[in-house]
PDB file of C-alpha atoms in Angstrom:
ATOM      1  CA  MET A 261       0.000   0.000   0.000  1.00 90.00           C
ATOM      2  CA  THR A 262       1.255   3.462  -0.886  1.00 96.00           C
ATOM      3  CA  PHE A 263       0.530   6.501   1.270  1.00 98.00           C
ATOM      4  CA  VAL A 264       0.540  10.167   0.225  1.00 98.00           C
ATOM      5  CA  ARG A 265       1.181  13.307   2.228  1.00 98.00           C
ATOM      6  CA  TYR A 266       1.393  16.959   1.222  1.00 98.00           C
ATOM      7  CA  GLN A 267       3.589  18.868   3.650  1.00 97.00           C
ATOM      8  CA  SER A 268       6.127  21.603   4.125  1.00 95.00           C
ATOM      9  CA  PRO A 269       9.545  20.587   2.806  1.00 93.00           C
ATOM     10  CA  VAL A 270      11.091  22.107   5.946  1.00 90.00           C
ATOM     11  CA  PRO A 271      10.114  21.638   9.588  1.00 88.00           C
ATOM     12  CA  ASP A 272       8.697  24.259  11.914  1.00 86.00           C
ATOM     13  CA  ARG A 273      10.586  25.311  15.048  1.00 85.00           C
ATOM     14  CA  ARG A 274       9.299  22.211  16.872  1.00 84.00           C
ATOM     15  CA  GLY A 275      10.619  19.863  14.200  1.00 84.00           C
ATOM     16  CA  ARG A 276       7.236  19.107  12.600  1.00 88.00           C
ATOM     17  CA  ARG A 277       6.635  19.164   8.881  1.00 92.00           C
ATOM     18  CA  ILE A 278       3.235  20.835   8.749  1.00 95.00           C
ATOM     19  CA  GLY A 279       0.724  19.260   6.375  1.00 96.00           C
ATOM     20  CA  ILE A 280      -1.210  21.021   3.650  1.00 97.00           C
ATOM     21  CA  PHE A 281      -4.316  21.609   5.765  1.00 97.00           C
ATOM     22  CA  GLY A 282      -2.303  22.933   8.687  1.00 96.00           C
ATOM     23  CA  LEU A 283      -0.400  25.300   6.403  1.00 97.00           C
ATOM     24  CA  VAL A 284      -3.571  26.789   4.906  1.00 98.00           C
ATOM     25  CA  ASN A 285      -5.213  26.912   8.340  1.00 97.00           C
ATOM     26  CA  MET A 286      -2.217  28.816   9.741  1.00 95.00           C
ATOM     27  CA  LEU A 287      -2.639  31.426   7.015  1.00 97.00           C
ATOM     28  CA  GLY A 288      -6.358  31.622   7.745  1.00 97.00           C
ATOM     29  CA  HIS A 289      -5.920  31.948  11.505  1.00 96.00           C
ATOM     30  CA  ARG A 290      -3.446  34.771  10.937  1.00 95.00           C
ATOM     31  CA  GLY A 291      -5.937  36.624   8.735  1.00 96.00           C
ATOM     32  CA  LEU A 292      -3.641  36.397   5.703  1.00 96.00           C
ATOM     33  CA  LEU A 293      -6.130  34.832   3.249  1.00 97.00           C
ATOM     34  CA  THR A 294      -8.294  36.755   0.809  1.00 97.00           C
ATOM     35  CA  ALA A 295     -12.040  36.518   1.328  1.00 98.00           C
ATOM     36  CA  GLU A 296     -12.262  33.973  -1.511  1.00 98.00           C
ATOM     37  CA  GLU A 297      -9.411  31.879  -0.085  1.00 98.00           C
ATOM     38  CA  GLU A 298     -10.962  31.961   3.386  1.00 98.00           C
ATOM     39  CA  ASP A 299     -14.316  30.842   1.991  1.00 98.00           C
ATOM     40  CA  PHE A 300     -12.582  27.967   0.188  1.00 98.00           C
ATOM     41  CA  ARG A 301     -10.699  27.020   3.370  1.00 98.00           C
ATOM     42  CA  ARG A 302     -13.792  26.943   5.564  1.00 98.00           C
ATOM     43  CA  THR A 303     -16.039  25.196   3.018  1.00 98.00           C
ATOM     44  CA  THR A 304     -13.507  22.584   2.002  1.00 97.00           C
ATOM     45  CA  ASN A 305     -12.339  21.912   5.553  1.00 96.00           C
ATOM     46  CA  ALA A 306     -15.994  21.281   6.462  1.00 97.00           C
ATOM     47  CA  TRP A 307     -16.280  18.879   3.512  1.00 96.00           C
ATOM     48  CA  TYR A 308     -13.203  16.971   4.729  1.00 95.00           C
ATOM     49  CA  ASP A 309     -14.599  16.891   8.275  1.00 93.00           C
ATOM     50  CA  ALA A 310     -17.811  15.331   6.943  1.00 94.00           C
ATOM     51  CA  THR A 311     -16.029  12.941   4.565  1.00 92.00           C
ATOM     52  CA  TYR A 312     -13.417  11.213   6.708  1.00 92.00           C
ATOM     53  CA  THR A 313     -12.605  10.596  10.360  1.00 93.00           C
ATOM     54  CA  ASN A 314     -10.441  12.998  12.315  1.00 93.00           C
ATOM     55  CA  PRO A 315      -8.074  10.639  14.165  1.00 95.00           C
ATOM     56  CA  SER A 316      -8.157  12.934  17.223  1.00 92.00           C
ATOM     57  CA  THR A 317     -11.846  12.139  17.717  1.00 93.00           C
ATOM     58  CA  VAL A 318     -11.040   8.425  17.927  1.00 94.00           C
ATOM     59  CA  ASP A 319      -7.848   8.806  19.972  1.00 94.00           C
ATOM     60  CA  PRO A 320      -7.355  12.262  21.532  1.00 94.00           C
ATOM     61  CA  THR A 321      -3.753  11.391  22.397  1.00 94.00           C
ATOM     62  CA  VAL A 322      -2.646  10.462  18.864  1.00 95.00           C
ATOM     63  CA  TYR A 323      -1.232  13.929  18.162  1.00 92.00           C
ATOM     64  CA  ALA A 324      -1.088  15.295  21.718  1.00 91.00           C
ATOM     65  CA  ASP A 325       1.293  12.565  22.899  1.00 93.00           C
ATOM     66  CA  ASN A 326       3.253  12.325  19.643  1.00 93.00           C
ATOM     67  CA  LEU A 327       4.687  15.691  18.640  1.00 91.00           C
ATOM     68  CA  LEU A 328       5.897  14.501  15.222  1.00 93.00           C
ATOM     69  CA  ALA A 329       2.792  12.455  14.341  1.00 95.00           C
ATOM     70  CA  ALA A 330       1.565  13.023  10.798  1.00 96.00           C
ATOM     71  CA  SER A 331      -1.432  11.833   8.809  1.00 97.00           C
ATOM     72  CA  TRP A 332      -0.932  10.218   5.398  1.00 98.00           C
ATOM     73  CA  PHE A 333      -3.765   9.431   2.976  1.00 97.00           C
ATOM     74  CA  ARG A 334      -4.012   5.981   1.473  1.00 97.00           C
ATOM     75  CA  ILE A 335      -3.448   6.271  -2.286  1.00 97.00           C
ATOM     76  CA  THR A 336      -6.801   4.501  -2.742  1.00 97.00           C
ATOM     77  CA  ALA A 337      -8.703   7.401  -1.105  1.00 96.00           C
ATOM     78  CA  THR A 338      -8.786   9.183  -4.468  1.00 95.00           C
ATOM     79  CA  HIS A 339     -11.860  11.306  -3.713  1.00 94.00           C
ATOM     80  CA  LEU A 340      -9.914  13.030  -0.929  1.00 95.00           C
ATOM     81  CA  PHE A 341      -7.329  14.322  -3.414  1.00 96.00           C
ATOM     82  CA  ASP A 342      -9.801  16.340  -5.526  1.00 96.00           C
ATOM     83  CA  PRO A 343      -9.498  19.643  -3.551  1.00 97.00           C
ATOM     84  CA  ILE A 344      -5.702  19.409  -3.155  1.00 97.00           C
ATOM     85  CA  PRO A 345      -4.848  21.541  -6.245  1.00 97.00           C
ATOM     86  CA  GLN A 346      -6.853  24.446  -4.784  1.00 98.00           C
ATOM     87  CA  TYR A 347      -5.066  24.149  -1.424  1.00 98.00           C
ATOM     88  CA  LEU A 348      -1.752  24.171  -3.302  1.00 97.00           C
ATOM     89  CA  ALA A 349      -2.840  27.258  -5.254  1.00 98.00           C
ATOM     90  CA  VAL A 350      -3.609  29.097  -2.000  1.00 98.00           C
ATOM     91  CA  LEU A 351      -0.195  28.200  -0.608  1.00 97.00           C
ATOM     92  CA  ALA A 352       1.560  29.211  -3.847  1.00 96.00           C
ATOM     93  CA  ALA A 353      -0.232  32.573  -3.790  1.00 97.00           C
ATOM     94  CA  HIS A 354       1.348  33.155  -0.362  1.00 96.00           C
ATOM     95  CA  ASN A 355       4.782  31.778  -1.336  1.00 94.00           C
ATOM     96  CA  LEU A 356       4.458  28.946   1.173  1.00 94.00           C
ATOM     97  CA  PRO A 357       6.010  25.736  -0.215  1.00 95.00           C
ATOM     98  CA  CYS A 358       4.214  22.411   0.033  1.00 96.00           C
ATOM     99  CA  GLU A 359       5.377  19.192  -1.563  1.00 96.00           C
ATOM    100  CA  ARG A 360       3.856  15.786  -2.266  1.00 97.00           C
ATOM    101  CA  TYR A 361       5.490  12.760  -0.669  1.00 96.00           C
ATOM    102  CA  GLU A 362       4.725   9.081  -1.274  1.00 96.00           C
ATOM    103  CA  SER A 363       5.815   6.145   0.831  1.00 96.00           C
ATOM    104  CA  ALA A 364       4.986   2.499   1.348  1.00 97.00           C
ATOM    105  CA  ASP A 365       6.318   2.846   4.913  1.00 97.00           C
ATOM    106  CA  PRO A 366       5.964   6.429   6.217  1.00 96.00           C
ATOM    107  CA  GLY A 367       6.628   5.530   9.865  1.00 96.00           C
ATOM    108  CA  ARG A 368       5.413   3.756  12.980  1.00 96.00           C
ATOM    109  CA  VAL A 369       1.622   3.521  12.725  1.00 97.00           C
ATOM    110  CA  LEU A 370      -0.339   5.033  15.627  1.00 97.00           C
ATOM    111  CA  TYR A 371      -3.775   5.052  13.981  1.00 97.00           C
ATOM    112  CA  GLU A 372      -5.303   3.766  10.763  1.00 96.00           C
ATOM    113  CA  ASP A 373      -8.644   3.645   9.009  1.00 96.00           C
ATOM    114  CA  GLU A 374      -9.875   3.130   5.451  1.00 96.00           C
ATOM    115  CA  HIS A 375      -8.639   6.566   4.308  1.00 96.00           C
ATOM    116  CA  GLN A 376      -5.447   7.273   6.227  1.00 97.00           C
ATOM    117  CA  VAL A 377      -2.747   6.376   8.702  1.00 97.00           C
ATOM    118  CA  VAL A 378      -1.199   8.521  11.400  1.00 97.00           C
ATOM    119  CA  VAL A 379       2.474   7.751  11.903  1.00 97.00           C
ATOM    120  CA  VAL A 380       5.530   8.879  13.761  1.00 95.00           C
ATOM    121  CA  PRO A 381       8.171   9.282  11.028  1.00 93.00           C
ATOM    122  CA  HIS A 382      11.190   7.015  10.984  1.00 89.00           C
ATOM    123  CA  ALA A 383      14.179   8.440  12.878  1.00 76.00           C
ATOM    124  CA  SER A 384      16.049   9.373   9.681  1.00 61.00           C
ATOM    125  CA  GLU A 385      13.135  11.600   8.600  1.00 51.00           C
ATOM    126  CA  ALA A 386      12.892  13.287  11.997  1.00 48.00           C
ATOM    127  CA  GLU A 387      16.516  14.430  12.161  1.00 50.00           C
ATOM    128  CA  GLU A 388      17.430  17.920  13.251  1.00 52.00           C
ATOM    129  CA  ALA A 389      16.911  20.422  10.469  1.00 50.00           C
ATOM    130  CA  THR A 390      19.207  23.231   9.418  1.00 51.00           C
ATOM    131  CA  THR A 391      16.356  25.287   7.928  1.00 53.00           C
ATOM    132  CA  ILE A 392      12.976  25.950   9.524  1.00 53.00           C
ATOM    133  CA  MET A 393       9.631  27.192   8.289  1.00 57.00           C
ATOM    134  CA  TRP A 394       8.578  30.657   9.398  1.00 61.00           C
ATOM    135  CA  LEU A 395       5.330  32.559   9.012  1.00 64.00           C
ATOM    136  CA  PRO A 396       4.735  36.133  10.045  1.00 63.00           C
ATOM    137  CA  PRO A 397       2.839  36.557  13.316  1.00 63.00           C
ATOM    138  CA  ALA A 398      -0.878  37.270  13.256  1.00 62.00           C
ATOM    139  CA  PRO A 399      -1.645  40.957  12.747  1.00 64.00           C
TER     140      PRO A 399
END
């Protein structure tokens, strides 16, 4: 089985590689999105919430107790990839890089369902970074 994740190519100051939804949400929470982008973010996030399970609702500790935990879609969950180009367009408009990664073994599995797995990355992928992601503070 192949898994797919869209994430920042560089970690944040805590060593996490923020995923595509987190990146767009950070822009939204800082008030940096246009009205159209914010409408897309809210509407599409609601669609995702209604379409697949948030692992935190099944296991509230999955992210809280695992700082580097990351969700990867199963390649077979094709309907969940449809809005991705629009998320990427929002990030590109704000010069915030996001890259697609594929792996048959993205890490130690903490949670899984029919659409996704949540993993802690292998040690080699969680090494100390020399570059970190930075966003301006909220206005």
